[in-house]
XYZ file of C-alpha atoms in Angstrom:
759
model
C -65.914 1.569 2.820
C -62.670 0.951 4.410
C -62.132 2.176 8.195
C -58.998 4.412 8.923
C -56.589 2.404 10.765
C -54.913 4.389 13.340
C -50.999 3.629 13.706
C -49.954 2.377 17.138
C -47.869 4.249 19.449
C -44.471 2.554 18.514
C -45.201 3.058 14.745
C -46.013 6.757 15.260
C -42.890 7.266 17.480
C -40.626 5.551 14.781
C -42.183 7.677 12.098
C -41.993 11.077 13.742
C -38.662 10.595 15.803
C -36.566 7.991 14.061
C -33.436 9.766 15.392
C -34.626 9.378 18.960
C -35.169 5.817 18.400
C -31.700 5.378 16.780
C -30.084 7.011 19.808
C -31.964 4.582 22.139
C -30.677 1.687 20.048
C -27.144 2.949 20.010
C -27.128 3.902 23.630
C -28.158 0.325 24.608
C -25.557 -1.071 22.330
C -22.723 1.131 23.834
C -23.798 0.320 27.274
C -23.627 -3.482 26.453
C -20.272 -3.150 24.923
C -18.923 -1.245 27.975
C -20.462 -3.368 30.740
C -20.602 -6.824 29.156
C -17.276 -8.773 29.253
C -17.568 -9.931 25.590
C -15.030 -9.786 22.810
C -15.488 -7.344 20.015
C -15.469 -10.487 17.779
C -18.525 -11.807 19.375
C -20.369 -8.519 18.914
C -19.142 -8.377 15.302
C -20.504 -11.770 14.443
C -24.002 -10.849 15.854
C -23.837 -7.653 13.838
C -23.121 -9.707 10.757
C -26.212 -11.875 11.454
C -28.352 -9.116 11.579
C -27.074 -7.467 8.585
C -27.797 -10.806 6.713
C -31.450 -10.658 8.248
C -31.961 -7.077 6.925
C -30.656 -8.203 3.422
C -33.130 -11.130 3.335
C -36.025 -9.534 5.134
C -35.722 -5.806 4.068
C -37.284 -4.754 7.314
C -36.242 -1.253 9.024
C -36.296 -2.977 12.605
C -33.073 -4.786 11.647
C -31.281 -1.634 11.062
C -32.126 -0.344 14.747
C -31.206 -3.700 16.190
C -27.936 -3.468 14.107
C -27.156 -0.190 15.618
C -27.166 -1.876 19.052
C -24.329 -4.245 17.861
C -22.343 -1.504 16.217
C -22.000 0.378 19.241
C -21.421 -2.698 21.250
C -18.758 -3.965 18.869
C -17.068 -0.438 18.814
C -17.073 -0.093 22.562
C -15.768 -3.523 23.194
C -12.978 -3.129 20.540
C -11.919 0.176 22.223
C -11.707 -1.520 25.575
C -9.904 -4.533 24.324
C -7.240 -2.237 22.888
C -5.675 -1.436 26.309
C -5.180 -5.069 26.820
C -2.991 -5.180 23.744
C -0.673 -2.338 24.739
C 2.874 -3.246 25.750
C 3.001 -3.462 29.588
C 5.863 -3.982 31.869
C 8.297 -2.745 29.194
C 11.188 -0.386 29.857
C 11.472 2.254 26.971
C 12.264 5.642 26.026
C 9.065 7.543 25.835
C 8.491 10.849 24.053
C 5.230 12.876 23.767
C 3.413 16.222 24.163
C 1.898 17.066 27.386
C -1.860 17.418 26.754
C -3.033 17.754 30.370
C -1.578 18.220 33.881
C -3.690 15.969 36.216
C -1.600 16.554 39.241
C 1.526 18.486 40.123
C 3.252 18.813 43.612
C 6.567 18.747 44.976
C 6.165 14.876 45.409
C 4.442 13.733 42.407
C 3.519 14.937 38.979
C 0.983 13.178 36.729
C 0.413 14.263 33.098
C -1.293 12.979 30.009
C 0.650 12.631 26.928
C -0.376 12.714 23.329
C 1.606 11.853 20.277
C 3.319 9.214 22.509
C 6.112 7.027 21.251
C 8.076 4.149 22.640
C 11.733 3.870 21.488
C 10.581 5.890 18.438
C 7.628 3.882 17.509
C 4.150 5.451 17.605
C 1.973 3.762 20.421
C -1.376 5.013 18.864
C -2.392 6.002 22.403
C -2.144 8.614 24.887
C 0.011 7.861 27.875
C -0.659 8.644 31.734
C 2.825 9.385 32.977
C 3.821 9.370 36.841
C 6.694 11.255 37.696
C 7.854 10.819 41.348
C 9.911 13.566 43.193
C 8.216 16.244 41.252
C 8.795 18.020 37.912
C 7.642 21.382 36.563
C 5.844 20.946 33.327
C 3.636 22.943 31.298
C 0.831 21.933 28.777
C 2.272 21.461 25.357
C 5.734 20.719 26.592
C 7.457 18.109 24.441
C 9.251 15.736 26.606
C 11.639 12.812 26.688
C 12.424 10.136 29.428
C 12.984 6.591 30.317
C 9.983 4.932 31.881
C 8.344 1.639 32.680
C 4.921 0.938 31.190
C 1.991 -0.765 32.958
C -1.570 -1.323 32.144
C -4.338 0.650 33.986
C -6.357 -1.675 36.418
C -10.001 -2.530 36.011
C -12.617 -2.531 38.882
C -11.428 -4.561 41.723
C -14.417 -4.290 43.979
C -18.278 -3.841 43.524
C -18.992 -0.228 42.757
C -15.356 0.488 42.605
C -13.473 3.112 40.299
C -12.590 1.335 36.891
C -9.343 3.205 36.104
C -8.934 1.471 32.700
C -12.385 2.526 31.491
C -11.852 5.985 32.777
C -8.682 6.477 30.922
C -10.138 4.790 27.807
C -12.804 7.411 27.618
C -9.854 9.914 27.308
C -8.106 8.112 24.701
C -5.443 6.618 26.936
C -4.669 2.998 26.928
C -1.320 2.929 28.714
C 0.271 4.197 31.916
C 3.979 4.670 32.749
C 6.415 5.397 35.645
C 9.267 7.602 35.006
C 12.733 6.034 35.573
C 14.843 9.077 34.653
C 14.755 12.805 34.863
C 12.328 14.432 32.579
C 14.023 16.301 29.515
C 12.046 19.083 27.914
C 12.886 19.112 24.344
C 10.579 21.806 23.046
C 6.932 23.412 23.297
C 4.386 22.668 20.595
C 2.367 25.678 21.502
C -0.888 25.902 19.752
C -4.535 26.191 20.946
C -4.024 24.481 24.374
C -1.366 27.102 25.337
C -3.516 29.937 24.319
C -6.426 28.574 26.058
C -4.446 28.038 29.299
C -3.274 31.511 29.283
C -6.499 33.058 28.668
C -8.006 30.950 31.575
C -5.272 32.223 33.740
C -6.005 35.808 32.820
C -9.650 35.342 33.305
C -9.051 33.782 36.777
C -6.765 36.605 37.845
C -9.395 39.073 36.782
C -12.159 37.133 38.795
C -9.680 37.218 41.743
C -9.124 41.126 41.650
C -12.813 41.730 41.135
C -14.562 39.235 43.430
C -12.278 39.488 46.469
C -14.696 37.852 48.754
C -16.192 35.004 46.628
C -13.496 34.585 43.980
C -13.441 30.861 44.525
C -17.202 30.514 43.794
C -16.881 32.781 40.942
C -14.117 30.793 39.499
C -16.157 27.475 39.796
C -19.127 29.098 38.260
C -17.315 30.736 35.348
C -14.382 28.591 34.807
C -15.287 25.374 36.217
C -12.286 25.686 38.307
C -12.852 24.147 41.721
C -9.106 23.713 42.882
C -9.344 26.637 45.294
C -12.724 25.578 47.050
C -12.087 24.330 50.669
C -13.189 20.636 50.990
C -15.722 21.613 53.676
C -17.405 23.978 50.984
C -17.478 21.197 48.551
C -19.122 18.903 50.997
C -21.702 21.550 51.932
C -22.568 21.937 48.264
C -22.845 18.173 47.689
C -24.967 17.498 50.951
C -27.402 20.427 50.084
C -28.015 18.875 46.556
C -26.530 21.937 44.558
C -23.143 20.727 43.824
C -24.085 20.737 39.986
C -23.722 24.487 40.334
C -19.924 24.224 40.864
C -19.565 22.449 37.587
C -19.937 23.959 34.175
C -23.262 22.221 33.315
C -26.100 22.608 30.900
C -27.740 25.035 33.350
C -24.679 27.481 33.039
C -24.534 27.204 29.164
C -28.183 27.653 28.732
C -28.424 30.580 31.092
C -25.464 32.419 29.321
C -26.855 31.698 25.841
C -30.390 32.663 26.453
C -29.323 35.889 28.330
C -26.976 36.903 25.630
C -29.462 36.290 22.857
C -32.224 38.231 24.646
C -29.852 41.133 25.351
C -28.968 41.314 21.731
C -32.777 41.231 20.632
C -33.501 43.774 23.290
C -30.856 46.038 21.520
C -32.784 45.760 18.367
C -31.116 42.849 16.492
C -33.186 40.408 14.717
C -33.436 36.850 15.882
C -31.317 35.396 13.087
C -28.487 38.007 13.826
C -28.668 37.590 17.623
C -28.413 33.780 17.157
C -25.627 34.164 14.579
C -23.676 36.276 17.134
C -24.555 34.247 20.169
C -23.719 30.875 18.995
C -19.989 31.180 18.199
C -19.394 33.367 21.253
C -20.986 30.457 23.462
C -19.204 27.748 21.296
C -15.831 29.666 22.133
C -16.611 29.882 25.896
C -17.366 26.039 25.860
C -14.109 25.437 24.252
C -12.261 27.811 26.843
C -13.702 25.809 29.707
C -12.443 22.365 28.358
C -15.719 21.328 26.512
C -17.350 19.108 29.165
C -20.093 16.808 27.772
C -22.964 18.616 29.668
C -21.694 22.020 28.298
C -21.644 20.667 24.650
C -25.003 19.066 24.983
C -26.659 22.364 26.154
C -24.874 24.198 23.249
C -26.137 21.779 20.569
C -29.592 21.879 21.909
C -29.555 25.731 22.289
C -28.572 25.907 18.768
C -31.044 23.434 17.425
C -33.803 25.366 19.353
C -32.840 28.784 18.023
C -32.244 27.555 14.471
C -35.718 25.992 14.564
C -37.214 29.296 15.653
C -35.172 31.319 13.071
C -36.337 28.964 10.191
C -39.878 28.741 11.494
C -39.578 24.903 12.065
C -41.266 23.021 14.973
C -38.666 22.202 17.573
C -38.817 18.719 19.200
C -36.762 18.472 22.421
C -36.409 14.505 22.076
C -34.956 14.834 18.399
C -32.709 17.761 19.664
C -31.300 15.572 22.511
C -30.902 12.776 20.177
C -28.910 14.818 17.764
C -26.714 15.998 20.527
C -26.195 12.400 21.762
C -24.947 11.280 18.296
C -22.636 14.370 17.918
C -21.043 13.682 21.397
C -20.902 9.833 21.187
C -19.881 9.252 17.664
C -16.227 10.003 18.193
C -16.027 7.757 21.410
C -18.768 5.375 22.397
C -17.351 5.044 25.640
C -18.716 8.259 26.798
C -21.952 6.368 27.496
C -20.382 5.437 30.919
C -18.897 8.961 31.685
C -20.499 10.478 34.931
C -21.021 14.024 33.378
C -22.423 12.533 30.152
C -24.885 10.451 32.160
C -26.011 13.047 34.462
C -26.590 15.801 31.833
C -28.553 13.555 29.403
C -30.633 11.807 32.197
C -31.483 15.157 33.804
C -32.872 16.499 30.376
C -34.746 13.269 29.704
C -36.314 13.547 33.206
C -37.414 17.099 32.308
C -38.929 16.054 28.965
C -40.605 13.168 30.326
C -41.843 14.144 33.919
C -42.108 17.928 33.760
C -45.367 17.842 31.697
C -47.022 15.387 33.947
C -45.869 17.294 37.147
C -47.186 20.416 35.671
C -50.566 18.818 34.941
C -50.866 17.380 38.509
C -49.933 20.804 40.173
C -52.162 22.685 37.684
C -49.286 25.174 36.943
C -51.335 26.625 34.120
C -53.905 27.857 36.522
C -51.415 29.720 38.792
C -50.367 33.195 38.520
C -47.334 35.427 39.413
C -44.747 34.315 41.919
C -46.606 31.073 42.831
C -46.624 29.947 39.255
C -42.823 30.674 38.972
C -42.074 28.798 42.122
C -44.050 25.713 41.362
C -42.874 25.847 37.766
C -39.220 25.775 39.179
C -40.229 23.038 41.546
C -41.515 20.849 38.710
C -38.483 21.053 36.722
C -36.142 20.494 39.888
C -38.201 17.364 40.608
C -38.372 16.274 37.088
C -34.522 16.506 36.624
C -33.997 14.842 40.109
C -36.370 11.980 38.936
C -34.654 11.491 35.759
C -31.239 11.195 37.264
C -32.329 9.260 40.464
C -30.920 5.926 39.487
C -27.668 7.507 38.307
C -27.135 9.479 41.370
C -28.083 6.691 43.682
C -25.552 4.283 41.752
C -22.570 6.675 41.482
C -22.735 8.611 44.735
C -24.838 6.554 47.124
C -26.636 9.763 48.730
C -29.482 11.576 48.048
C -30.301 15.254 49.319
C -33.656 15.378 50.878
C -33.749 19.028 50.843
C -32.502 19.409 47.337
C -35.901 20.445 46.004
C -36.084 23.626 48.293
C -32.189 24.345 47.819
C -32.500 24.236 44.138
C -35.771 26.434 44.098
C -33.783 29.000 46.035
C -30.245 28.620 44.387
C -30.948 28.072 40.698
C -32.773 31.437 40.239
C -29.757 33.052 41.929
C -27.364 31.440 39.928
C -29.180 32.042 36.642
C -29.353 35.698 37.541
C -25.740 35.859 38.929
C -23.929 34.186 36.056
C -24.758 36.819 33.412
C -24.161 39.554 36.051
C -20.655 37.979 36.845
C -19.726 37.912 33.153
C -20.845 41.315 32.793
C -19.025 42.510 35.874
C -15.857 41.058 34.477
C -16.195 42.718 31.046
C -17.108 46.103 32.741
C -14.287 45.978 35.180
C -11.909 45.883 32.195
C -13.283 49.203 30.963
C -14.071 50.809 34.355
C -11.318 49.410 36.679
C -11.963 51.906 39.276
C -15.508 51.015 39.701
C -14.946 47.291 39.742
C -15.871 46.849 43.344
C -19.279 48.578 42.760
C -20.038 46.640 39.409
C -19.305 43.243 41.298
C -21.543 44.091 44.542
C -24.606 42.471 43.227
C -23.200 39.282 41.734
C -20.886 38.950 44.941
C -24.047 39.315 47.089
C -25.732 36.706 45.069
C -22.696 34.369 45.544
C -22.916 34.969 49.474
C -26.509 33.918 49.515
C -25.603 30.764 47.579
C -22.916 29.810 49.915
C -25.236 30.453 52.826
C -27.967 28.264 51.494
C -25.314 25.332 50.997
C -23.930 25.785 54.502
C -27.222 26.150 56.184
C -29.185 23.286 54.498
C -26.056 20.915 54.947
C -26.149 21.465 58.521
C -29.810 20.542 59.060
C -30.802 17.159 60.579
C -31.184 14.221 58.064
C -29.423 16.338 55.502
C -28.135 13.081 53.753
C -30.014 10.030 52.850
C -27.996 6.788 52.007
C -29.061 4.907 49.138
C -27.497 1.702 47.381
C -26.656 1.410 43.787
C -29.692 0.257 41.695
C -29.723 -3.389 40.624
C -30.214 -3.947 36.867
C -33.742 -5.216 37.258
C -34.732 -1.864 39.055
C -33.018 0.151 36.378
C -35.165 -1.757 33.719
C -38.497 -1.164 35.551
C -37.452 2.414 35.771
C -37.012 2.741 32.101
C -40.331 1.033 31.647
C -41.954 3.635 33.770
C -40.253 6.324 31.953
C -41.765 5.177 28.704
C -45.107 4.714 30.124
C -45.537 8.053 31.768
C -43.924 10.087 28.837
C -45.844 12.470 26.708
C -45.474 10.082 23.839
C -47.367 7.372 25.677
C -51.066 6.753 24.950
C -51.878 5.556 28.579
C -54.533 7.538 30.534
C -53.454 10.485 32.583
C -54.732 9.092 36.053
C -52.649 5.809 35.337
C -49.591 8.075 34.593
C -50.077 9.892 37.768
C -50.017 6.526 39.818
C -46.934 5.439 37.841
C -45.353 8.718 38.742
C -45.616 7.667 42.486
C -43.956 4.404 41.688
C -40.720 5.896 41.124
C -39.884 6.754 44.681
C -41.559 3.520 45.831
C -38.983 1.817 43.581
C -36.140 3.694 45.158
C -37.542 2.470 48.707
C -37.862 -1.233 47.289
C -34.108 -1.067 46.110
C -32.992 0.289 49.459
C -34.898 -2.712 51.418
C -33.692 -5.394 48.963
C -29.981 -4.283 48.850
C -29.814 -3.827 52.542
C -31.538 -7.139 53.372
C -28.844 -8.962 51.178
C -25.789 -7.394 53.190
C -24.279 -9.950 55.497
C -25.064 -10.018 59.244
C -22.716 -10.855 61.947
C -19.101 -10.099 61.569
C -17.788 -9.221 58.038
C -14.423 -7.591 57.388
C -13.949 -6.212 53.723
C -10.253 -5.441 52.882
C -10.226 -3.208 49.871
C -7.743 -3.033 47.055
C -6.566 0.353 48.158
C -3.427 0.480 46.155
C -0.151 0.894 48.183
C -2.580 2.070 51.106
C -4.678 0.288 53.919
C -8.470 0.324 54.216
C -10.992 -2.138 55.570
C -14.764 -1.900 56.372
C -15.955 -3.801 59.310
C -19.763 -4.797 59.440
C -20.766 -5.764 62.969
C -24.285 -6.813 63.219
C -25.399 -4.110 60.858
C -23.314 -1.393 62.063
C -20.311 -0.155 59.824
C -16.808 0.989 60.827
C -13.845 1.940 58.835
C -10.319 0.830 59.850
C -8.177 3.213 57.886
C -9.466 5.203 54.850
C -6.526 4.669 52.395
C -5.557 7.656 50.121
C -7.657 9.945 47.915
C -9.976 7.887 45.786
C -10.063 4.783 48.054
C -12.133 1.889 46.646
C -13.633 1.176 49.926
C -15.396 4.404 50.003
C -16.852 3.430 46.608
C -17.915 0.242 47.986
C -19.667 1.753 50.893
C -21.524 4.038 48.397
C -22.418 0.972 46.245
C -24.137 -0.719 49.087
C -25.787 2.383 50.631
C -24.218 1.960 54.093
C -23.760 4.750 56.675
C -20.825 5.000 58.925
C -20.731 4.397 62.708
C -17.163 5.148 63.314
C -13.717 5.282 61.978
C -10.481 3.947 63.224
C -7.309 5.363 61.866
C -4.322 3.306 62.950
C -1.640 5.938 62.737
C -1.158 9.392 60.925
C 0.322 8.424 57.451
C -1.423 9.448 54.412
C -1.877 6.021 52.989
C -4.014 5.324 55.964
C -5.727 8.712 56.521
C -5.727 10.474 53.188
C -9.224 9.543 52.195
C -10.983 11.098 55.145
C -11.896 14.119 53.020
C -13.371 11.678 50.365
C -15.314 10.005 53.025
C -16.628 13.116 54.695
C -17.859 14.149 51.245
C -20.206 11.302 51.082
C -20.872 10.302 54.683
C -21.135 11.923 58.126
C -18.667 10.531 60.674
C -19.935 10.395 64.226
C -16.765 9.267 65.907
C -13.122 9.150 65.012
C -10.739 6.848 66.861
C -7.133 7.757 67.144
C -3.996 6.141 68.946
C -2.730 8.157 71.817
C 0.114 10.439 70.834
C -1.589 11.408 67.496
C -0.796 14.994 67.590
C 2.917 14.495 68.233
C 3.167 12.626 64.975
C 1.671 15.281 62.743
C -2.045 14.678 62.650
C -3.374 17.895 64.171
C -4.950 19.086 60.772
C -7.226 15.754 60.901
C -8.214 16.527 64.494
C -9.142 19.993 63.749
C -11.074 19.369 60.672
C -13.031 16.685 62.533
C -13.900 18.747 65.347
C -15.227 21.583 63.056
C -17.523 18.944 61.475
C -18.959 17.935 64.809
C -17.118 14.554 64.885
C -16.350 13.171 68.349
C -12.662 12.261 68.986
C -11.788 9.255 71.019
C -8.057 8.375 71.834
C -7.325 4.732 72.285
C -4.412 2.839 73.973
C -3.564 -0.719 75.092
C -6.258 -1.993 77.391
C -9.241 -0.058 76.025
C -12.211 -1.632 74.418
C -14.888 -0.434 72.027
C -18.312 -2.194 71.825
C -18.966 -2.213 67.967
C -22.281 -3.798 68.364
C -24.212 -6.036 70.948
C -22.078 -8.938 70.491
C -18.925 -7.611 68.810
C -16.145 -5.852 70.586
C -12.835 -4.375 69.599
C -9.900 -4.540 72.130
C -6.733 -2.456 71.695
C -3.282 -3.934 72.195
C -1.254 -1.176 71.199
C -0.006 1.626 71.647
C 0.741 1.812 75.316
C -0.271 5.039 77.178
C 2.539 7.278 77.916
C 5.165 5.683 76.036
C 7.010 7.836 73.301
C 7.318 6.338 69.783
C 10.164 7.689 67.705
C 8.654 5.753 64.629
C 5.140 6.857 63.596
C 4.280 3.440 62.430
C 5.039 2.192 66.154
C 2.040 4.313 67.044
C -0.224 1.884 64.915
C -3.460 0.686 66.605
C -3.123 -3.110 67.135
C -6.703 -4.236 67.389
C -8.498 -7.612 67.994
C -12.115 -7.725 66.904
C -14.078 -10.354 68.694
C -17.337 -12.353 67.934
C -18.001 -15.188 70.129
C -15.186 -17.784 69.469
C -14.124 -15.964 66.456
C -11.745 -12.984 66.089
C -9.455 -11.014 63.604
C -6.236 -9.217 64.531
C -5.867 -5.648 62.763
C -2.192 -4.429 62.668
C -1.948 -1.206 60.821
C 1.779 -0.693 59.949
C 3.226 -1.976 63.316
C 6.901 -2.815 63.161
C 8.254 -6.056 64.816
C 10.160 -4.050 67.356
C 6.952 -2.677 68.878
C 4.785 -5.900 68.771
C 3.619 -6.768 72.296
C 5.114 -9.871 74.091
C 1.713 -11.759 73.884
C -0.862 -12.230 71.273
C -4.547 -13.647 71.141
C -5.494 -16.531 69.176
C -7.339 -15.487 65.988
C -8.516 -16.948 62.848
C -7.776 -13.861 60.557
C -4.615 -11.759 60.562
C -4.010 -8.696 58.555
C -0.313 -8.527 57.717
C 1.377 -5.299 59.091
C 2.826 -2.667 56.715
C 1.587 -3.979 53.389
C 3.620 -7.270 53.539
C 7.013 -5.625 54.616
C 9.589 -7.837 56.082
C 9.876 -5.620 59.118
C 6.416 -6.446 60.309
C 4.376 -9.458 61.135
C 7.120 -11.483 63.056
C 7.406 -15.242 63.502
C 6.427 -14.619 67.200
C 3.173 -12.931 66.059
C 2.276 -15.684 63.496
C 2.904 -18.451 66.172
C 0.873 -16.619 68.928
C -2.098 -15.701 66.740
C -1.948 -19.168 64.729
C -4.286 -17.516 62.002
C -6.062 -19.640 59.377
C -5.686 -16.799 56.707
C -3.518 -13.734 56.310
C -4.489 -10.699 54.416
C -1.746 -8.678 52.676
C -2.933 -5.131 51.591
C -0.744 -4.041 48.772
C -1.159 -2.841 45.119
C 1.735 -4.793 43.649
C 1.821 -8.370 42.601
C 2.429 -11.174 45.313
C 5.906 -11.471 44.127
C 6.910 -8.113 45.309
C 5.881 -8.947 48.751
C 8.732 -9.888 51.272
C 9.889 -13.388 50.561
C 10.931 -13.731 54.147
C 7.235 -12.758 55.207
C 5.756 -15.128 52.851
C 8.042 -17.926 54.328
C 6.904 -17.060 57.746
C 3.317 -17.290 56.673
C 3.691 -20.533 55.008
C 5.615 -22.019 57.912
C 2.721 -21.078 60.185
C 0.265 -23.092 57.865
C -1.957 -19.820 56.988
C -3.484 -19.196 53.539
C -2.413 -15.987 51.990
C -4.846 -13.416 50.573
C -3.320 -10.553 48.552
C -5.596 -7.553 47.496
C -3.174 -6.677 44.719
C -4.064 -9.857 42.808
C -7.432 -10.783 44.283
C -8.912 -7.346 44.539
C -11.426 -6.867 47.310
C -11.277 -9.509 49.961
C -14.183 -10.336 52.177
C -13.798 -12.139 55.434
C -16.885 -13.553 57.353
C -16.050 -14.735 60.849
C -18.766 -16.754 62.721
C -19.246 -16.832 66.462
C -18.396 -20.645 66.498
C -15.005 -19.616 65.251
C -15.284 -20.663 61.505
C -13.929 -18.321 58.798
C -14.939 -17.944 55.276
C -12.902 -16.009 52.779
C -13.964 -14.573 49.284
C -12.156 -12.679 46.726
C -13.630 -10.269 44.135
C -11.103 -11.217 41.271
């Protein structure tokens, strides 16, 4: 008699859920191709070897492994494509405006499709920058002379990778306009219709929800353009920012509400599904088809289809099916923020929710208690699933998010169908639109209040660093072991569940322990802007914050540091434009500004800072700020009571001292406003991005620096030749962020200087 042999867990998983395993393999390969700097040829060779092994051994495992290299090879090939594009070329460009990314009186940024250079098809979308402003619309066919350039890759740890971002959207080349834009026609089509429809719905929202129109627009259309920066920050800090983006929650809520309503009206499940699916699909297309919405639509359709046809629904197979549909056209989606957060949240719910329900004995609860605990389990499970991603991408966690989500999500899931119903009914009964919108308007009021109150609570933000690779691998192992598909005993799973927050704590301790002590100044590659982070014996300060999207803020989030103060040298956008971005991720306790700030157009910054509870300190020559116990900052400019006709002349000129070592930070100080005497310093930041009207010969001789840092996005060849000659004559080494990326200067108390560059 032969004994029955029970298949092991892996064999059982492969047999029952092959699509899920294939998705895991493909996701691993796509991530490798995006993150590892290897040629597509290398991945292709590896793929060929495994294909040969499969032909020889005939084992299925080689198919799964081959999927890794298929994805890796494809991802690497897509990324390599941008490097082969014609850069630094003057050409006549034609194309169709697919998307308007930015439009103001100073600059317009658009994405072109069907792009051609001098009549030759580029095979790529083009991100076009037009300075001086241009009034363009989606689907406009345009023609202009422009100079092409390649989007830059990451230039600092945790920095924004512009090349990969554009590549995910099918854009491999950028161009700057050199002539007026000629509109040669309009291709019309679907995009024009959808834009028009979005505008009409937006106008209807504005008319119906006069009080909370901006929130209603965000919830229904995903349009956050009208939201004040303070409101965005409140939602982010409170942990409910996901409500402002059209996510899987929104789509699932509307889809299930519509299906339920149709069944309540007497429709059979099949008919209700046949009506609901195309309506929700049309809505997803209307809002731009974000990955999270598409994922939710696909999973809703597979769930309802399983019910209609009497088949067992498997959530893991369903999410794997959605994964392949979304990633097949573009493997680079694997590093898209929305894609990652959407899928990891659902995986977290699939894996952690059953265990949390078991621990909290949800099945034994009744009534409101059961509903609240069930919502808490889902919320915690989703947050555990996204924990590595949110830590790595944003550098903050919301300690009160469990409570705020328990309160806000039911309001949102109730309010969304009511908002949609109010919009429809207001068209039929316009006179009663105010009455119809009263309930959802009230719910929006409550959601806004939850965000405002919770974000103002003490310790509303926790700062965490990006997870190292070893921690992510440990997390994945925990995910597998505690999943419902694991044969491990329940009591072991419960202990493993506690190891997830423990792993977060270990990450924080390890990463912060590796941060340098003493005095370190990190100059970010902020483009044509200025921003530096000063680490003073464990305390962190900004000197200027660059423009919107400044990479120094990304670096701050990557390392999980807080902010002890911000110095803005003068009120120009390339030095203060990133303040709102910084406020979105960090609290700023003190803002240091030069005297005379308001006389040069900085009133809005002061007003915004005071509303947020930030202390304002004005500095002038002779002032000193103690950055830490042994590190101080001395102000050499501006002079109190003196009037400056040039805003750059207002620039804070500051010496940072640590024992016998020091650095001189210059802002955009012109030569004519330089003081008569200069302190000796090992490090000097060149004034005004390397302009010839800054950093005089007298300054270089007085400071006698070992190294001079030039902060500018262009190549070193574009820096003033006169300045380069002055620096070299002074015997100093030149460090340029445009070519070297992030530059880190470590100054020791004995006066020694150590310089490092990222690139």
